[in-house]
mmCIF file of C-alpha atoms in Angstrom:
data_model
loop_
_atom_site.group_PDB
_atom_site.id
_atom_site.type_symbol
_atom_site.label_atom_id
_atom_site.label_comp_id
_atom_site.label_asym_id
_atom_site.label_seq_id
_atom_site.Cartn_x
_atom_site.Cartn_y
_atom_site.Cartn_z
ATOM 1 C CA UNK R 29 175.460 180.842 75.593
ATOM 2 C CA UNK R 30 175.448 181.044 72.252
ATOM 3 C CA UNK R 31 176.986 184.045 71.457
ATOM 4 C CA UNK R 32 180.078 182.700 74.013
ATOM 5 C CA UNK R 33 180.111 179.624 71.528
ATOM 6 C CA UNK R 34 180.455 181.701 68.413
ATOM 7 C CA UNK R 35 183.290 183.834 69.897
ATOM 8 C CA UNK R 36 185.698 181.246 70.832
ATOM 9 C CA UNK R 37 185.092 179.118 67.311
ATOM 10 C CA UNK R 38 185.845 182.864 65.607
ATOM 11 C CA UNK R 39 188.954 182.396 67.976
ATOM 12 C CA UNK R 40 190.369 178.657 67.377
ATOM 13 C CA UNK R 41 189.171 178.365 64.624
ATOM 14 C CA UNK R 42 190.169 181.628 61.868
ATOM 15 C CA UNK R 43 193.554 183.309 62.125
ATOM 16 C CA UNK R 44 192.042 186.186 64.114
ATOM 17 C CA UNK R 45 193.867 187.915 67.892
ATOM 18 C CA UNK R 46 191.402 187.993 70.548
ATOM 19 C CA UNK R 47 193.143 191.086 72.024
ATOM 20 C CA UNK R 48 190.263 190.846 74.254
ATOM 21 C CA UNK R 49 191.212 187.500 76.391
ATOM 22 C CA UNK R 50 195.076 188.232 75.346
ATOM 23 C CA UNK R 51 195.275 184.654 73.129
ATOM 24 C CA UNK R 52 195.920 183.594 69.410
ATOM 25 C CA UNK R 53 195.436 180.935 67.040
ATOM 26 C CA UNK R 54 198.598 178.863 66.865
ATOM 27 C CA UNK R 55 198.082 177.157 63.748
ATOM 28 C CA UNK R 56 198.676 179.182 61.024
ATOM 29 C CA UNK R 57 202.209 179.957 62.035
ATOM 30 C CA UNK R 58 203.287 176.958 62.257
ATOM 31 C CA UNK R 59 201.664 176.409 58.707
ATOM 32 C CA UNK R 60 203.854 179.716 57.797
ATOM 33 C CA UNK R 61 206.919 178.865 58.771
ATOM 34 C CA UNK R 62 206.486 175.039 57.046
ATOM 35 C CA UNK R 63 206.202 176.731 54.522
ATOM 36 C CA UNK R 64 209.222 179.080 54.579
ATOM 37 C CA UNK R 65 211.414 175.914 55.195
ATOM 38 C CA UNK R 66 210.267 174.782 52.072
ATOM 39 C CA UNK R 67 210.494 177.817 50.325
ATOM 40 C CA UNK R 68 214.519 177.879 51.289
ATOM 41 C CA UNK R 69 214.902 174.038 50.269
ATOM 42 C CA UNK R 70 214.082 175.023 47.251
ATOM 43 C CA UNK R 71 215.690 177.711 46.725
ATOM 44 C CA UNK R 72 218.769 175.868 48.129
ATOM 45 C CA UNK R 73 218.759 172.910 45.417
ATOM 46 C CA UNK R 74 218.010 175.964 42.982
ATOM 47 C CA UNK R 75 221.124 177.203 43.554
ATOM 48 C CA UNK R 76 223.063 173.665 44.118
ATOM 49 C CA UNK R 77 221.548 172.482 40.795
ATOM 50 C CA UNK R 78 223.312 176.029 38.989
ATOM 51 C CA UNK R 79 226.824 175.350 40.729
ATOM 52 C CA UNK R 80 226.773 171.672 39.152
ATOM 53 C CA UNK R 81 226.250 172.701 35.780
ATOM 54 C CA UNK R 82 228.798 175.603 36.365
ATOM 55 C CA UNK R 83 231.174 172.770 37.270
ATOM 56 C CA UNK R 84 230.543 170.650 34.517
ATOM 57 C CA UNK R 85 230.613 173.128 31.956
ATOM 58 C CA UNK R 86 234.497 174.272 33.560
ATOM 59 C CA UNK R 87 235.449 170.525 33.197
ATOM 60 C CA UNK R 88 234.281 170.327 29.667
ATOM 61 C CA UNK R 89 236.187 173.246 28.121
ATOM 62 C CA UNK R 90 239.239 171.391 26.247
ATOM 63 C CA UNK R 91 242.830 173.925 25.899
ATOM 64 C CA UNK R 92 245.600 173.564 22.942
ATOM 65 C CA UNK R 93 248.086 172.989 25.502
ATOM 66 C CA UNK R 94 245.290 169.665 26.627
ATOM 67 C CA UNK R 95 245.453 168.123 22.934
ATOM 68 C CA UNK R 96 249.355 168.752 22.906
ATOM 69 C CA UNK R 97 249.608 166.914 25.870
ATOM 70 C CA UNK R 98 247.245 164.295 24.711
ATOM 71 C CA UNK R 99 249.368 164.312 21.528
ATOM 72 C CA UNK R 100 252.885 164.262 22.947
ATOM 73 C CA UNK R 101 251.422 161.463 25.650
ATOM 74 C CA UNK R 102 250.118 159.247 22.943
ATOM 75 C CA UNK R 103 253.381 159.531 20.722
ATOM 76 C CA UNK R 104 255.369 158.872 23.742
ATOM 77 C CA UNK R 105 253.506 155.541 25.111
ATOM 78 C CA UNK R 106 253.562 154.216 21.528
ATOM 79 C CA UNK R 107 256.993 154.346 21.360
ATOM 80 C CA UNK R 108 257.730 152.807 24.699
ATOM 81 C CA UNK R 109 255.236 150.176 23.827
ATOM 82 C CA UNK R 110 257.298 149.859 20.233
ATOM 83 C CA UNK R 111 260.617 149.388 21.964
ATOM 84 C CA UNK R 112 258.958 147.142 25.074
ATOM 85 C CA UNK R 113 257.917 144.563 22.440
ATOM 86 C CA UNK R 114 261.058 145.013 20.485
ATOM 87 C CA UNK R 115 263.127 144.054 23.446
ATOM 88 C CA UNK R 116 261.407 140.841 24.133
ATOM 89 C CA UNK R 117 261.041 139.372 20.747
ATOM 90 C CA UNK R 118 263.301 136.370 20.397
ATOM 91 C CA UNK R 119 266.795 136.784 18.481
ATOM 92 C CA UNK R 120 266.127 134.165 16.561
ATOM 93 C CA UNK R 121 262.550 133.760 15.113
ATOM 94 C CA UNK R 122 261.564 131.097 12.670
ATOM 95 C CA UNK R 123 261.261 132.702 9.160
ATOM 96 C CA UNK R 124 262.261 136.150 10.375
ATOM 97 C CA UNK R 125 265.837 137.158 8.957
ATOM 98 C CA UNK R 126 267.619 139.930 11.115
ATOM 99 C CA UNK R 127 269.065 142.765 8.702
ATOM 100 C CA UNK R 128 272.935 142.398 9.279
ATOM 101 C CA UNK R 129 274.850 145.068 11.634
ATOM 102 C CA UNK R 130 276.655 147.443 8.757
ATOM 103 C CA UNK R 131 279.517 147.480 11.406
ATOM 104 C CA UNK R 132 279.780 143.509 9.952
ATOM 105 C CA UNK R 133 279.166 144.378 6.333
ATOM 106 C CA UNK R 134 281.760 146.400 6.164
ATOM 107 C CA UNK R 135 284.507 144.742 8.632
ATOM 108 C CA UNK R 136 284.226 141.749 6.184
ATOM 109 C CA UNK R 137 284.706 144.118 3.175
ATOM 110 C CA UNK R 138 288.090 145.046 4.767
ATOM 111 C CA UNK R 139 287.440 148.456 5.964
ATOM 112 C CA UNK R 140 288.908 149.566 8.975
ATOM 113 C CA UNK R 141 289.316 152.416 11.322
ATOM 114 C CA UNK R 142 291.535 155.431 9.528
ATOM 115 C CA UNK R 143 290.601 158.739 10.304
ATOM 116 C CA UNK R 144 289.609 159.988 13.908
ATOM 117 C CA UNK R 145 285.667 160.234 14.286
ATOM 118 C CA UNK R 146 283.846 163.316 15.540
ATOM 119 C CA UNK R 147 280.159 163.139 16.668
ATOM 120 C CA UNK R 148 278.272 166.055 17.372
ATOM 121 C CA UNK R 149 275.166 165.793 19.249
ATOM 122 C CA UNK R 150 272.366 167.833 18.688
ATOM 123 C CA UNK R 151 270.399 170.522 20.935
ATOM 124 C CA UNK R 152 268.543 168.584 24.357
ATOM 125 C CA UNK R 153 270.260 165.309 23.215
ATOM 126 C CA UNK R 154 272.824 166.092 25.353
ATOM 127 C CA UNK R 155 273.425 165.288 29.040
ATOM 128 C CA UNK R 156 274.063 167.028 32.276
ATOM 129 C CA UNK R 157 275.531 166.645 35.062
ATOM 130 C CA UNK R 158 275.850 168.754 38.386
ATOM 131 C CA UNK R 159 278.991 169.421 40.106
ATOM 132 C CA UNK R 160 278.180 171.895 42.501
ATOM 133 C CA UNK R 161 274.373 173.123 43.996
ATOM 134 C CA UNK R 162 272.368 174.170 46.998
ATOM 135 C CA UNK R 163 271.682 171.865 50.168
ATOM 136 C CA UNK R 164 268.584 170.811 48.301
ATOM 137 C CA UNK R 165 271.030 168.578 46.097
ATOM 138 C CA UNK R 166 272.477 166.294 48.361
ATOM 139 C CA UNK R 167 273.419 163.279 46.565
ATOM 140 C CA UNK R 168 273.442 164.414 43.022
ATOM 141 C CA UNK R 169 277.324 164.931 42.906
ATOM 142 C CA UNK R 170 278.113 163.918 39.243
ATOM 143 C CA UNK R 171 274.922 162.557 38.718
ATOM 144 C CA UNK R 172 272.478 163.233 35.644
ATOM 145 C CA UNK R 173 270.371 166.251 35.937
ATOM 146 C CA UNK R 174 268.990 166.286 32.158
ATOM 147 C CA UNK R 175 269.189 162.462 29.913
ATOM 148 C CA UNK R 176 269.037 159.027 31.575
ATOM 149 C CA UNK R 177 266.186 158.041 33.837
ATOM 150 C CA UNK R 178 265.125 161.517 34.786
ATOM 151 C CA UNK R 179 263.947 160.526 37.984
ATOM 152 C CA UNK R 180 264.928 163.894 39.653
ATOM 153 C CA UNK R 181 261.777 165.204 38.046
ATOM 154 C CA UNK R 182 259.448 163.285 39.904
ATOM 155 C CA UNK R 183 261.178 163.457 43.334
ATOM 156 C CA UNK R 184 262.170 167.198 44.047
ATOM 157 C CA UNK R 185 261.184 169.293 40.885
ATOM 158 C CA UNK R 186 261.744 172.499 42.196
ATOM 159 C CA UNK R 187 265.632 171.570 42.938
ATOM 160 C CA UNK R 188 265.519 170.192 39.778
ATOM 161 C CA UNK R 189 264.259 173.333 37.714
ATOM 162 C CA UNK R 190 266.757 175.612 40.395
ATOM 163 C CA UNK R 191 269.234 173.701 39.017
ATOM 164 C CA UNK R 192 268.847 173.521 35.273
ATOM 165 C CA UNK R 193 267.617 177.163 35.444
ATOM 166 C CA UNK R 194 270.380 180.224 34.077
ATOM 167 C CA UNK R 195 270.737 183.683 35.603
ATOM 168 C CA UNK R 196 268.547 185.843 33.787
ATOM 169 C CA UNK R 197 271.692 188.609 33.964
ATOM 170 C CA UNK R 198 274.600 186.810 33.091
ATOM 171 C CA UNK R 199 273.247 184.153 31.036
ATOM 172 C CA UNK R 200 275.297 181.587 32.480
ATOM 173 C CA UNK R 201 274.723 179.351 35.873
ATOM 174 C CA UNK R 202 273.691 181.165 38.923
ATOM 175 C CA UNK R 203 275.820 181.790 42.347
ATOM 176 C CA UNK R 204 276.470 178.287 44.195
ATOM 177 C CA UNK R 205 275.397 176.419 41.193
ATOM 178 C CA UNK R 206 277.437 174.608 38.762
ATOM 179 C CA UNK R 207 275.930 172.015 35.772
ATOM 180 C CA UNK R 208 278.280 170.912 33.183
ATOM 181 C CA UNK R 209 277.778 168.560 30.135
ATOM 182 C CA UNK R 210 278.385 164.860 30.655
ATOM 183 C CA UNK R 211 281.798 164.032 29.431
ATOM 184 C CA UNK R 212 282.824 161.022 26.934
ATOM 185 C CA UNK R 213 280.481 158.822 24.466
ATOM 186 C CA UNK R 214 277.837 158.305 27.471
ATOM 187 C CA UNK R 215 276.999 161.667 26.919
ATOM 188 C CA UNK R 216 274.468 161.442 24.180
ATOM 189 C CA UNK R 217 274.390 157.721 23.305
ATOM 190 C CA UNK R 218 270.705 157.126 24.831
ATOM 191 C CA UNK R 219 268.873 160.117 25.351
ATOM 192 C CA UNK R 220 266.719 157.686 27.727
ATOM 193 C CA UNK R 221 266.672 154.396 28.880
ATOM 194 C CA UNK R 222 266.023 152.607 25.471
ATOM 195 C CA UNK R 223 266.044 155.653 23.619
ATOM 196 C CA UNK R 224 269.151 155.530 21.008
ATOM 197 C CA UNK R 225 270.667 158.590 19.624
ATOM 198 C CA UNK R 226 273.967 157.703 18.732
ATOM 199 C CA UNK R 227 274.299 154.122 20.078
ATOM 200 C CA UNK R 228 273.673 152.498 17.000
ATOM 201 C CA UNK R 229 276.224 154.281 15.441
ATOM 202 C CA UNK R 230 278.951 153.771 17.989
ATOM 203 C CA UNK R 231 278.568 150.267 17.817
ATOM 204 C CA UNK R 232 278.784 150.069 14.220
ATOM 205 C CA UNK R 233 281.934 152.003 14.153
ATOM 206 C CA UNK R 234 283.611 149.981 17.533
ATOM 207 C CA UNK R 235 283.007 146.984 14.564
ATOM 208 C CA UNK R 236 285.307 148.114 12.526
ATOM 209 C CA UNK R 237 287.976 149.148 14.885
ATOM 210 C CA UNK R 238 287.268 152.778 16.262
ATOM 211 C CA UNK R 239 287.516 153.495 20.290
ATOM 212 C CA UNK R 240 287.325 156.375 22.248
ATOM 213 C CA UNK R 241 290.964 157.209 21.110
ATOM 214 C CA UNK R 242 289.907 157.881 18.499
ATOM 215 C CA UNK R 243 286.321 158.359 18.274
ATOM 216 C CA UNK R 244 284.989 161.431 20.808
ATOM 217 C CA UNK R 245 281.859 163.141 21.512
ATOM 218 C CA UNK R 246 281.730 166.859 21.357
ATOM 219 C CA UNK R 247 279.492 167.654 24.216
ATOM 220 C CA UNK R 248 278.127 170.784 25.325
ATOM 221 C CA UNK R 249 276.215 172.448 27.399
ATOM 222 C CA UNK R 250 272.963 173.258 25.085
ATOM 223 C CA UNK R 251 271.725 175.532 27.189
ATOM 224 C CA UNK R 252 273.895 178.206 26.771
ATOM 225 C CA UNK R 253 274.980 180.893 24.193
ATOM 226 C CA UNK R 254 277.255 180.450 21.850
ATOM 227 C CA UNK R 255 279.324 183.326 23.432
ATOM 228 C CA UNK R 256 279.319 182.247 26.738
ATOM 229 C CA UNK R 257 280.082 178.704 25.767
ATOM 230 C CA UNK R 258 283.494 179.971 25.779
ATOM 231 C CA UNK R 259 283.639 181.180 29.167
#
């Protein structure tokens, strides 16, 4: 009886196979695999824990092209800001003296309009305008492509750069496409909506008698060559 007793605690009891009565312990596997599950956990934050700091170490890394946006960005909302609070200032502020117009200065000195007046704008200053393009243009007959609101940007960009973009061949615009340079004295007085380039000076000149009869704006189409601004 004893020796019966002893057998079957060697059996439940240690991690032994009684090949004799066909029977094991179940315990320790179940210990075992615990234990695997854990083992994988672990492993599994491991390797979560590496692809976070992977991550964050990506996001940190700063570009020159991030701190020339950053730069450009800043420059940009300062001005807006500049012109914002320039705009709602009063005329008329007590103790502040607005400069006088020269346009005034000089129509009370006498001088008037003689010779006829050529302004030149500069590269980018100038804007265009389509006049022919693909289906994705709808609407933008004689309307702005580059200068005023540029609001084209923002709601179908790749028309937009289609559009603006020359033939790498010929230079000039490609098949189906045609973008010419906005005509008249609109075409570079504000490069943007409160951004002057020649307005000021317009104004000052329409003081002292000058028109568009006899005031013009050479405009051109910056984009191209000088050769094939003659085509």
């Amino acid at each position: 009886m004893a020796s019966i007793l002893r057998f079957r605690k060697l059996c439940y009891v240690q991690p032994v196979k009684c090949s004799s009565l066909s029977f094991e312990s179940f315990e320790t596997p179940k210990v075992e695999k615990k234990d695997e599950v854990l083992v994988y956990t672990a492993h599994d934050t491991e390797l979560d824990k590496q692809k976070k700091k992977k991550k964050k170490k990506q996001a940190k890394e700063w570009r020159c092209i991030d701190s020339c946006c950053w730069i450009i960005g800043y420059i940009c909302t300062t001005w807006w800001l500049l012109l914002f609070f320039y705009h709602c200032l009063p005329v008329n502020l007590p103790g502040l003296r607005v400069p006088e117009p020269p346009g005034v200065r000089l129509r009370r000195d006498g001088l008037t309009a003689l010779h006829p007046v050529v302004l030149v704008p500069g590269i980018v200053t100038g804007g265009l305008e389509m006049w022919e393009g693909k289906p994705c243009s709808e609407g933008l007959f004689r309307k702005r492509l580059w200068g005023g609101s540029f609001s084209e940007i923002f709601k179908r960009p790749l028309c937009w750069l289609e559009h603006l973009s020359l033939d790498n061949v010929t230079g000039l615009d490609p098949q189906g496409i045609r973008v010419r340079a906005v005509p008249g004295l609109v075409a570079a007085d504000y490069f943007a909506p409160g951004y002057f380039v020649w307005a000021v000076l317009i104004e000052n000149l329409a003081r002292i008698g000058y028109e568009e009869k006899n005031m013009y704006m050479a405009a051109y189409d910056w984009r191209l060559s000088f050769q094939n601004t003659e085509v």
